């Protein structure tokens, strides 16, 4: 072997570093997107739990309020605003509609509906 032919040249090292940095940037972007997606899914799950709780409570209330009722609830360390609307369907039924949004946002994260008989 000749003495000058061992190792990598400067151009080869720079090319390898360029390829590695491009791959690292792609992996970092993918990881960041995965974290954002997981956070959004957790928020929607918590909103669904809030909506289920409010709907269940409305189904067992002896007397339903008329119109809309608003409130806030915390779930998994997040604040949610909810609105329950009682909509008459006919003489015997009402629709209970629950909408949940993030406390600082107007986007509906969860919505549940149920029918219930009206109290006499």
XYZ file of C-alpha atoms in Angstrom, residues 43-61 64 69 71-78 80-84 86 96-100 110-114 116:
46
model
C -56.875 16.246 23.243
C -59.704 14.702 21.196
C -59.805 11.661 23.488
C -60.082 13.862 26.576
C -62.809 15.942 24.897
C -64.723 12.751 24.093
C -64.504 11.698 27.751
C -65.872 15.099 28.805
C -68.725 14.818 26.286
C -69.543 11.287 27.487
C -69.607 12.416 31.112
C -71.867 15.393 30.412
C -74.212 13.299 28.253
C -74.436 10.556 30.885
C -75.220 13.152 33.536
C -77.923 14.673 31.322
C -79.511 11.274 30.712
C -79.980 10.609 34.430
C -81.107 14.110 35.477
C -83.788 18.649 32.100
C -76.371 25.003 29.343
C -69.822 24.905 31.518
C -66.174 23.964 31.762
C -64.462 20.802 32.870
C -60.870 19.704 33.223
C -59.683 16.355 31.895
C -56.083 15.105 31.662
C -54.834 18.499 32.768
C -56.645 20.342 29.973
C -62.588 22.139 28.023
C -65.719 24.192 27.463
C -68.944 22.295 26.856
C -72.427 23.204 25.709
C -75.509 21.053 26.177
C -81.946 20.310 24.800
C -79.625 16.046 24.041
C -76.702 17.494 22.102
C -73.299 17.909 23.795
C -70.472 19.831 22.136
C -66.992 20.130 23.611
C -66.252 16.143 20.342
C -69.999 16.055 19.773
C -72.476 13.498 21.094
C -76.233 13.231 20.685
C -78.855 11.156 22.431
C -84.479 10.829 25.888
